[in-house]
Short mmCIF file of C-alpha atoms in Angstrom, two decimals:
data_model
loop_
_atom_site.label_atom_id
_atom_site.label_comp_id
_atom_site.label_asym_id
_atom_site.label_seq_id
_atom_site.Cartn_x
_atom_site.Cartn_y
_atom_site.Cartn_z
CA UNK A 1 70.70 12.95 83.89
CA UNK A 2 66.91 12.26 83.64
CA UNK A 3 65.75 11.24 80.59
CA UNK A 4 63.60 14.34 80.21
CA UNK A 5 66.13 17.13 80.92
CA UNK A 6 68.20 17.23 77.55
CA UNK A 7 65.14 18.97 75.69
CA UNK A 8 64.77 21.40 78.59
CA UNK A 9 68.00 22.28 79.29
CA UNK A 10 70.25 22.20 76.09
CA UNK A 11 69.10 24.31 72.86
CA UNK A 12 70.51 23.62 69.48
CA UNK A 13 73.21 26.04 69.60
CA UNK A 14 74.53 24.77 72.37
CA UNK A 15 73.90 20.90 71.26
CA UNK A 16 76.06 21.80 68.40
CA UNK A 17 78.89 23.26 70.17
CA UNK A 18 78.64 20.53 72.58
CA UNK A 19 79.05 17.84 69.43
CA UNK A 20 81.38 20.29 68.30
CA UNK A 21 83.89 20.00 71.06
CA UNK A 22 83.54 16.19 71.66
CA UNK A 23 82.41 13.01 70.34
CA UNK A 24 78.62 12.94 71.61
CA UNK A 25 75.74 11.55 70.88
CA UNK A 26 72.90 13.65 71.51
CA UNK A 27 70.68 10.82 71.84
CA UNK A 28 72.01 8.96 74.64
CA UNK A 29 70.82 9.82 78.22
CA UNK A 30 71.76 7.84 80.95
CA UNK A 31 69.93 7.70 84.61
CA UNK A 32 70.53 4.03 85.36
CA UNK A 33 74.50 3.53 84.96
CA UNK A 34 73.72 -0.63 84.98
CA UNK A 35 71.91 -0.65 81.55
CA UNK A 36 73.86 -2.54 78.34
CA UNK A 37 73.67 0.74 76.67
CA UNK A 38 75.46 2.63 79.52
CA UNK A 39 77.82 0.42 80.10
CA UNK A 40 78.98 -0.09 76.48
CA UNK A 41 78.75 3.72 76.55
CA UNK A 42 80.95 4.18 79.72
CA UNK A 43 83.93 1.99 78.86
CA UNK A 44 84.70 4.78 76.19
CA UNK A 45 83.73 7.88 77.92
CA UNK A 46 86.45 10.63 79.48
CA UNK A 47 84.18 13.25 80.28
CA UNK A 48 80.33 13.06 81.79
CA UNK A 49 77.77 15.82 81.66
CA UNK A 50 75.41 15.55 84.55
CA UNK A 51 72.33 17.58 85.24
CA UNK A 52 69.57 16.52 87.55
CA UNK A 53 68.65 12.79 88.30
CA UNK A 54 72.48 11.37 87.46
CA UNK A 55 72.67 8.21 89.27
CA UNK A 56 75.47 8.08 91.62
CA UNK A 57 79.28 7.66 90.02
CA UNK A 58 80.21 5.31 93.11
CA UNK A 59 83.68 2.51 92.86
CA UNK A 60 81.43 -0.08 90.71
CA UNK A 61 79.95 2.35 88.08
CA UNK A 62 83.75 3.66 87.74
CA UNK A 63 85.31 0.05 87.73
CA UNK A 64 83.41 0.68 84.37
CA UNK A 65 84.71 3.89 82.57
CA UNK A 66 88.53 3.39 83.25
CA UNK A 67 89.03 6.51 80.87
CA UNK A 68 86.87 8.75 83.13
CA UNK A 69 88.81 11.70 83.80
CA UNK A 70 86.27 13.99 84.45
CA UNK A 71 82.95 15.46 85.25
CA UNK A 72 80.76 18.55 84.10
CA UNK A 73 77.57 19.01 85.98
CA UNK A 74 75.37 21.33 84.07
CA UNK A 75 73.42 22.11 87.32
CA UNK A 76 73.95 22.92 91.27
CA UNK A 77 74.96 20.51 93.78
CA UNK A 78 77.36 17.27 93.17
CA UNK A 79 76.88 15.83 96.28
CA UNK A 80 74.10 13.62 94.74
CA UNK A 81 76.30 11.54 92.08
CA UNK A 82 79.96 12.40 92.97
CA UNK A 83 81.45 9.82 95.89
CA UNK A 84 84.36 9.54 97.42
CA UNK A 85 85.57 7.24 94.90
CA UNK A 86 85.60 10.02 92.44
CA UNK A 87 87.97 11.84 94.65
CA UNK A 88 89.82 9.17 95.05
CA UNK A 89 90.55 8.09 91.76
CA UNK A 90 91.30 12.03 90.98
CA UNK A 91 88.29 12.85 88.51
CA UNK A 92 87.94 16.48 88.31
CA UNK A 93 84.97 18.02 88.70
CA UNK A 94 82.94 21.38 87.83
CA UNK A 95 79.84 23.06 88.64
CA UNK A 96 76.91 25.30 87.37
CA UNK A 97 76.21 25.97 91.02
CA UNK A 98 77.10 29.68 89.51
CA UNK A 99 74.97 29.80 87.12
CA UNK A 100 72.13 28.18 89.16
CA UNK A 101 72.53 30.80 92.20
CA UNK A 102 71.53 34.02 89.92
CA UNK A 103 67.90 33.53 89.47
CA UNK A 104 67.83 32.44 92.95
CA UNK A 105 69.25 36.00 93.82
CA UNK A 106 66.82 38.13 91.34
CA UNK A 107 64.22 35.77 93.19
CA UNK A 108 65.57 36.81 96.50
CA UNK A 109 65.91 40.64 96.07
CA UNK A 110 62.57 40.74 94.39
CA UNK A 111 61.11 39.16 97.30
CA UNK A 112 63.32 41.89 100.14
CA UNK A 113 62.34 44.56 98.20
CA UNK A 114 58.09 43.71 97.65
CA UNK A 115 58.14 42.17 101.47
CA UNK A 116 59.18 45.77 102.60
CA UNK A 117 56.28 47.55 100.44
CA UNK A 118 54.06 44.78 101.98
CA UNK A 119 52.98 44.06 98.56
CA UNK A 120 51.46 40.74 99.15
CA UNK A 121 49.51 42.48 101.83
CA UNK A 122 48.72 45.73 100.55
CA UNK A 123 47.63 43.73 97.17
CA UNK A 124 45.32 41.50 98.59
CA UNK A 125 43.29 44.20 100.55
CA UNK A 126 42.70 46.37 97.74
CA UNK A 127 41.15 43.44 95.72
CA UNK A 128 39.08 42.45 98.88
CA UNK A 129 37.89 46.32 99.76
CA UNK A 130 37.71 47.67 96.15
CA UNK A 131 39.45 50.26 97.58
CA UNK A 132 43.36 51.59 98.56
CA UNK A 133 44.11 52.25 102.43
CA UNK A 134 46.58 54.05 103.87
CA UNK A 135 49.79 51.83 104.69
CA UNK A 136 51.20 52.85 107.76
CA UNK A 137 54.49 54.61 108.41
CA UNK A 138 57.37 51.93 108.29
CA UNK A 139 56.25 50.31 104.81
CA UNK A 140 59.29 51.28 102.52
CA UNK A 141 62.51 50.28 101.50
CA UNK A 142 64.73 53.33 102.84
CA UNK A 143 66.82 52.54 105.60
CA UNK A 144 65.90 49.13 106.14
CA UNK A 145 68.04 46.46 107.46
CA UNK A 146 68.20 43.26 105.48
CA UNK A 147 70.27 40.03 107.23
CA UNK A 148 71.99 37.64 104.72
CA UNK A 149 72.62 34.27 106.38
CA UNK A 150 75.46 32.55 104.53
CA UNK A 151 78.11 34.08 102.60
CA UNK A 152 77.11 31.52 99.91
CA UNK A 153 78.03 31.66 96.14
CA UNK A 154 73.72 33.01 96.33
CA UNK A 155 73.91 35.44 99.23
CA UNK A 156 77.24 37.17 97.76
CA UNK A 157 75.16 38.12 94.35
CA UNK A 158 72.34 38.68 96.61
CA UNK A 159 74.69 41.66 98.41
CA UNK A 160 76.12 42.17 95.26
CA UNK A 161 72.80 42.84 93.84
CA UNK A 162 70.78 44.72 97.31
CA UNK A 163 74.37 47.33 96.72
CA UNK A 164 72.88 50.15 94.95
CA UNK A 165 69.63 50.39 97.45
CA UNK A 166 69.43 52.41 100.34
CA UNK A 167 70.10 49.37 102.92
CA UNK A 168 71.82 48.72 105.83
CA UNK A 169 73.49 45.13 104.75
CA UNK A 170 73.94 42.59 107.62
CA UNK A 171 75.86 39.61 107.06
CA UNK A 172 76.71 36.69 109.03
CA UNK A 173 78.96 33.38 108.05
CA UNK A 174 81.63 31.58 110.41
CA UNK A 175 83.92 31.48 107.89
CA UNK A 176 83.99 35.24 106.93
CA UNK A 177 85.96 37.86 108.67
CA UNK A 178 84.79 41.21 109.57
CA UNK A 179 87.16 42.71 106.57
CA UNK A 180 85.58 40.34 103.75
CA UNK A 181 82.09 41.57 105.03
CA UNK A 182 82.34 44.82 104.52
CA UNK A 183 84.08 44.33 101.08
CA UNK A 184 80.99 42.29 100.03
CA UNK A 185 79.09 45.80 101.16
CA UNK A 186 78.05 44.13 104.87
CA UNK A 187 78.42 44.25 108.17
CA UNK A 188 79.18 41.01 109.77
CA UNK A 189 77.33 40.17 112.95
CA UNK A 190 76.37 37.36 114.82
CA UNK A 191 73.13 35.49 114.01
CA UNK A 192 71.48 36.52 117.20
CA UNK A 193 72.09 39.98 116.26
CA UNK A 194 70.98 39.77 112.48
CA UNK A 195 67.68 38.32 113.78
CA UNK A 196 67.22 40.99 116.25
CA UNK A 197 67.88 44.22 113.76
CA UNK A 198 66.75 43.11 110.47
CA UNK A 199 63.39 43.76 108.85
CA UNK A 200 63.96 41.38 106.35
CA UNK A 201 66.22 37.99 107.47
CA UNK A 202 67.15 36.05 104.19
CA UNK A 203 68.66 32.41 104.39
CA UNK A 204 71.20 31.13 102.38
CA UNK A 205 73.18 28.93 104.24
CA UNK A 206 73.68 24.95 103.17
CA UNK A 207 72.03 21.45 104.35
CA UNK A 208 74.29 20.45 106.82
CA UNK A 209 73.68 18.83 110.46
CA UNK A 210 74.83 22.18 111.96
CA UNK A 211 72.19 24.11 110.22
CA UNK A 212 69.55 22.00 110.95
CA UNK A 213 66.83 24.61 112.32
CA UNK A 214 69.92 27.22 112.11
CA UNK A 215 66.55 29.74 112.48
CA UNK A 216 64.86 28.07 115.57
CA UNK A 217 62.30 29.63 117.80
CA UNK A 218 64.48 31.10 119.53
CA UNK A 219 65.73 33.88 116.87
CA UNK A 220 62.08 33.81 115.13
CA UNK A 221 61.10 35.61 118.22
CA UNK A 222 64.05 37.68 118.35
CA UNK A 223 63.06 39.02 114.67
CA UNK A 224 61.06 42.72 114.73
CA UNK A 225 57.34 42.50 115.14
CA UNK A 226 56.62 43.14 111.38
CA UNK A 227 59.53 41.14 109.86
CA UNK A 228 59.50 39.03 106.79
CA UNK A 229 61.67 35.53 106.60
CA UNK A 230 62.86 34.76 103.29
CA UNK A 231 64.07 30.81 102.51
CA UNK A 232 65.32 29.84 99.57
CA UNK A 233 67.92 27.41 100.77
CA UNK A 234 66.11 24.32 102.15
CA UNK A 235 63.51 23.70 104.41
CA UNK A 236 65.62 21.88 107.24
CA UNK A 237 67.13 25.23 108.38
CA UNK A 238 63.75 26.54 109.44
CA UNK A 239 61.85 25.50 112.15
CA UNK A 240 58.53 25.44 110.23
CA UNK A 241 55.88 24.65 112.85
CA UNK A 242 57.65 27.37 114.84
CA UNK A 243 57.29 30.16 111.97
CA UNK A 244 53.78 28.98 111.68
CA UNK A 245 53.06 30.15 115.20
CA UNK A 246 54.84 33.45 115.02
CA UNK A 247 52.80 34.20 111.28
CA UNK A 248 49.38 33.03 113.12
CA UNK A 249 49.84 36.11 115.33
CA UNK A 250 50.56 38.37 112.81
CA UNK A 251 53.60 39.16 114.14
CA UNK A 252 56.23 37.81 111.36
CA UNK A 253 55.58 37.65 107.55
CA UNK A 254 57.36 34.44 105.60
CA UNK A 255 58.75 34.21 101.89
CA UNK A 256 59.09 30.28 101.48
CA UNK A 257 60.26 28.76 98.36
CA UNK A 258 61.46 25.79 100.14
CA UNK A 259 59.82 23.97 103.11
CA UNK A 260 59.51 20.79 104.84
CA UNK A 261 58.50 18.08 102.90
CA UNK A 262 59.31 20.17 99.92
CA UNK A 263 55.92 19.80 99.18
CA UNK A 264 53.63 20.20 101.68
CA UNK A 265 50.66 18.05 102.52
CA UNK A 266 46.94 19.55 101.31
CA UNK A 267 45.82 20.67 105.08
CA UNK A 268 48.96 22.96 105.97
CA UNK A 269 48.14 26.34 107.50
CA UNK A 270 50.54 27.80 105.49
CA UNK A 271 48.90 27.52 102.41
CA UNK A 272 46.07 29.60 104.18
CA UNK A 273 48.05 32.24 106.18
CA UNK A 274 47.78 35.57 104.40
CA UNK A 275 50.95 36.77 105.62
CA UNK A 276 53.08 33.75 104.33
CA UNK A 277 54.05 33.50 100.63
CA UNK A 278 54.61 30.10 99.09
CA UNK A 279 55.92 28.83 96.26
CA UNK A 280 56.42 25.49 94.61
CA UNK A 281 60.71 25.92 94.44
CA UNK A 282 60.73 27.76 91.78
CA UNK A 283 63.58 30.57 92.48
CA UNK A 284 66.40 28.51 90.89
CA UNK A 285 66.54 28.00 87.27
CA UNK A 286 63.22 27.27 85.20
CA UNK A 287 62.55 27.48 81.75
CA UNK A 288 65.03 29.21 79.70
CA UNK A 289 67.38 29.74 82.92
CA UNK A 290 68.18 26.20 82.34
CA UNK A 291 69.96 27.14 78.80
CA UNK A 292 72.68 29.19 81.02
CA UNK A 293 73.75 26.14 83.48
CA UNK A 294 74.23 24.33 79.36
CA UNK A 295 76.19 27.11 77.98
CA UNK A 296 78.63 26.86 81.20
CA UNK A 297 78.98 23.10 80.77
CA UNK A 298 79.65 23.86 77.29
CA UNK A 299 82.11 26.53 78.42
CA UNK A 300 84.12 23.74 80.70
CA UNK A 301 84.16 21.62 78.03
CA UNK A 302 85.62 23.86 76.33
CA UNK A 303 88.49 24.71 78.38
CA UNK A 304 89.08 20.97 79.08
CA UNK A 305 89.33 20.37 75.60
CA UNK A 306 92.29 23.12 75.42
CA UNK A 307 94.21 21.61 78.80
CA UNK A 308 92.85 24.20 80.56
CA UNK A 309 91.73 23.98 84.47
CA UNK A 310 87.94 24.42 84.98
CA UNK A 311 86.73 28.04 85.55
CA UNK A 312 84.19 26.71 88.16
CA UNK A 313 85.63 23.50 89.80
CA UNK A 314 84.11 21.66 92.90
CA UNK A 315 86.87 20.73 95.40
CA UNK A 316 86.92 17.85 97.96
CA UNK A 317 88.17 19.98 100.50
CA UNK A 318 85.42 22.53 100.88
CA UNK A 319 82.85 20.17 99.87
CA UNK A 320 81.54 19.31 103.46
CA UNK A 321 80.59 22.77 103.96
CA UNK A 322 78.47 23.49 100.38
CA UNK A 323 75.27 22.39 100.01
#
C-alpha cells in the first residue's frame, strides 16, 4: 500500500491484533514490489494486506512469493493490483468494498434527503438576503420519488437506509428481477423510466464500457424540471458537459462527489453554478472511517488463520461487472 496509509488507516488495537494473528512487521510497507526489501520480504509471505497504492500482483511479482496463498485488501476495489495471474494461480482474495460502501451511503442519503429541502439553495439565500423566504410548495421529503441506479453493494444500504422515510423507492439493475427489487424495498423500472419519475436520481452503478455516460443527455432531459443528480460512483457515467447545460438553466440541481478529471481544472462552471454541489471525493471513507476497512482485514485474517473461508471474498466470476 502507500507508504503513508498504515498511520491513517490501522490504530494500535488493531496493529496488535494484526501482529497477533500473524508474523508482521509493522514497519514494512511495500508500493514498489521490485525493491531488495520486498523481495526478500515476498519469498516468505502467505498472506498480503493491500490498501490503496498496492502495486500490481502480476506473473513476475508472484514468480516471487511462491507461498502466496492469499490476499486481504483493507479497502474497495481489487481490480488495481489483482491480475489474472492471481486467479490463475488460485490466490484467494477478500474485500473491504463493504466496509468502504457505508459512508458512501450516509453520504448519499444525507445528500437525497437535504437536495429535497433545497438546503443548499434555501441556505445560501438567507445568508445573501438576511432574511428567510417562502420555499415554494414541492420542497419536502414526503412522497418523493428517489431512483437508485445499480443494485450495488452501496445502493442496497442506500435502500436499506432511505426504508423508514416516506419514499417511493425506484430501482433499476439488469441483473435484478422484479421480486429482488421489491425485497430490497423498490420498484424495479427501466432507466428511462427512473429518470422520468424521480425527483432525486442517485448513481451507483460501476466503471465499465457499458456505463460509460449510462446518464447521457438524453435521460438528463427526461429528469423533472427541479430534479437533483446525485454521483458518487465515478465521473465516466455522467455526461458532465451535458449536466452543465441542464444546471445553467436552472432546470436540474447536481450532487457531485465524483467528476471528470476527478479533479477539475480551476475555470469549470461547476465550481460557480449555485445549483451544483461539489465535493473533492470525499463520501467514501476518511479519517477514522478508514479504522473500519482495518478491523475487517483484521477480521479475514482472522478467519484465515482458523481455515475458515473469507466472510467478504472477491470472485473472478463476477469481477467484470464490479467496479
Amino acid at each position: 500500500m502507500d507508504r503513508t496509509m498504515p498511520a491513517r488507516l490501522i490504530d494500535p488495537a488493531t496493529m496488535a491484533r494484526l501482529t497477533a494473528l500473524a508474523d508482521l512487521d509493522p514497519t514494512l510497507v511495500v508500493d514498489d514490489f521490485t525493491t531488495p526489501e520486498a523481495t526478500a520480504a515476498l519469498a516468505r509471505t502467505e498472506v498480503i494486506i493491500s490498501c490503496w497504492g498496492c502495486p500490481p500482483l502480476d506473473a513476475t511479482t508472484l514468480a516471487a512469493a511462491p507461498a502466496l496463498r492469499a490476499v486481504i485488501h483493507a479497502a474497495g476495489s481489487v481490480k488495481h493490483h489483482i491480475t489474472d495471474a492471481c486467479w490463475d494461480r488460485g490466490i484467494t482474495v477478500s474485500s473491504a468494498a463493504w466496509a468502504n460502501a457505508l459512508p458512501v451511503a450516509e453520504y448519499t442519503v444525507a445528500a437525497v434527503l437535504l437536495a429535497n429541502k433545497r438546503i443548499l439553495q434555501l441556505g445560501a439565500d438567507y445568508r445573501r438576503a438576511r432574511t428567510p423566504r417562502t420555499p415554494g410548495d414541492n420542497i419536502g421529503n414526503y412522497r418523493k420519488t428517489v431512483g437508485i441506479v445499480g443494485a450495488s453493494r452501496i445502493g442496497r444500504r442506500v435502500l436499506e437506509l432511505l426504508r423508514p422515510y416516506d419514499l417511493e423507492l425506484l430501482l433499476h439493475d439488469p441483473y435484478i428481477t422484479a421480486d429482488e427489487a421489491t425485497a430490497l424495498g423498490a420498484r424495479a423500472v427501466p432507466l428511462d423510466e427512473l429518470c422520468s419519475a424521480s425527483d432525486v436520481v442517485s448513481i451507483h452503478a460501476p466503471e465499465l464500457p457499458e456505463t460509460h455516460h449510462l446518464i447521457d443527455a438524453r435521460r438528463l432531459a427526461l429528469m423533472p424540471d427541479g430534479a437533483t443528480l446525485v454521483n458518487t460512483a465515478r465521473g465516466s457515467l455522467l455526461d458532465q458537459n451535458a449536466l452543465i447545460h441542464e444546471a445553467r438553466t436552472g432546470r436540474l440541481h447536481a450532487v457531485l462527489d465524483v467528476t471528470t478529471p476527478d479533479v477539475l481544472p480551476p475555470d469549470s462552471p461547476l465550481y460557480d453554478l449555485p445549483n451544483v454541489l461539489l465535493t473533492p471525493h470525499i463520501a467514501g471513507s476518511l479519517g477514522t472511517e478508514l479504522h473500519r476497512m482495518a478491523t475487517a482485514a483484521a477480521d479475514e485474517l482472522a478467519r484465515y488463520t482458523e481455515g475458515l473461508p473469507f466472510a467478504h471474498p472477491v470472485l473472478p466470476e463476477g469481477i467484470h461487472r464490479t467496479a
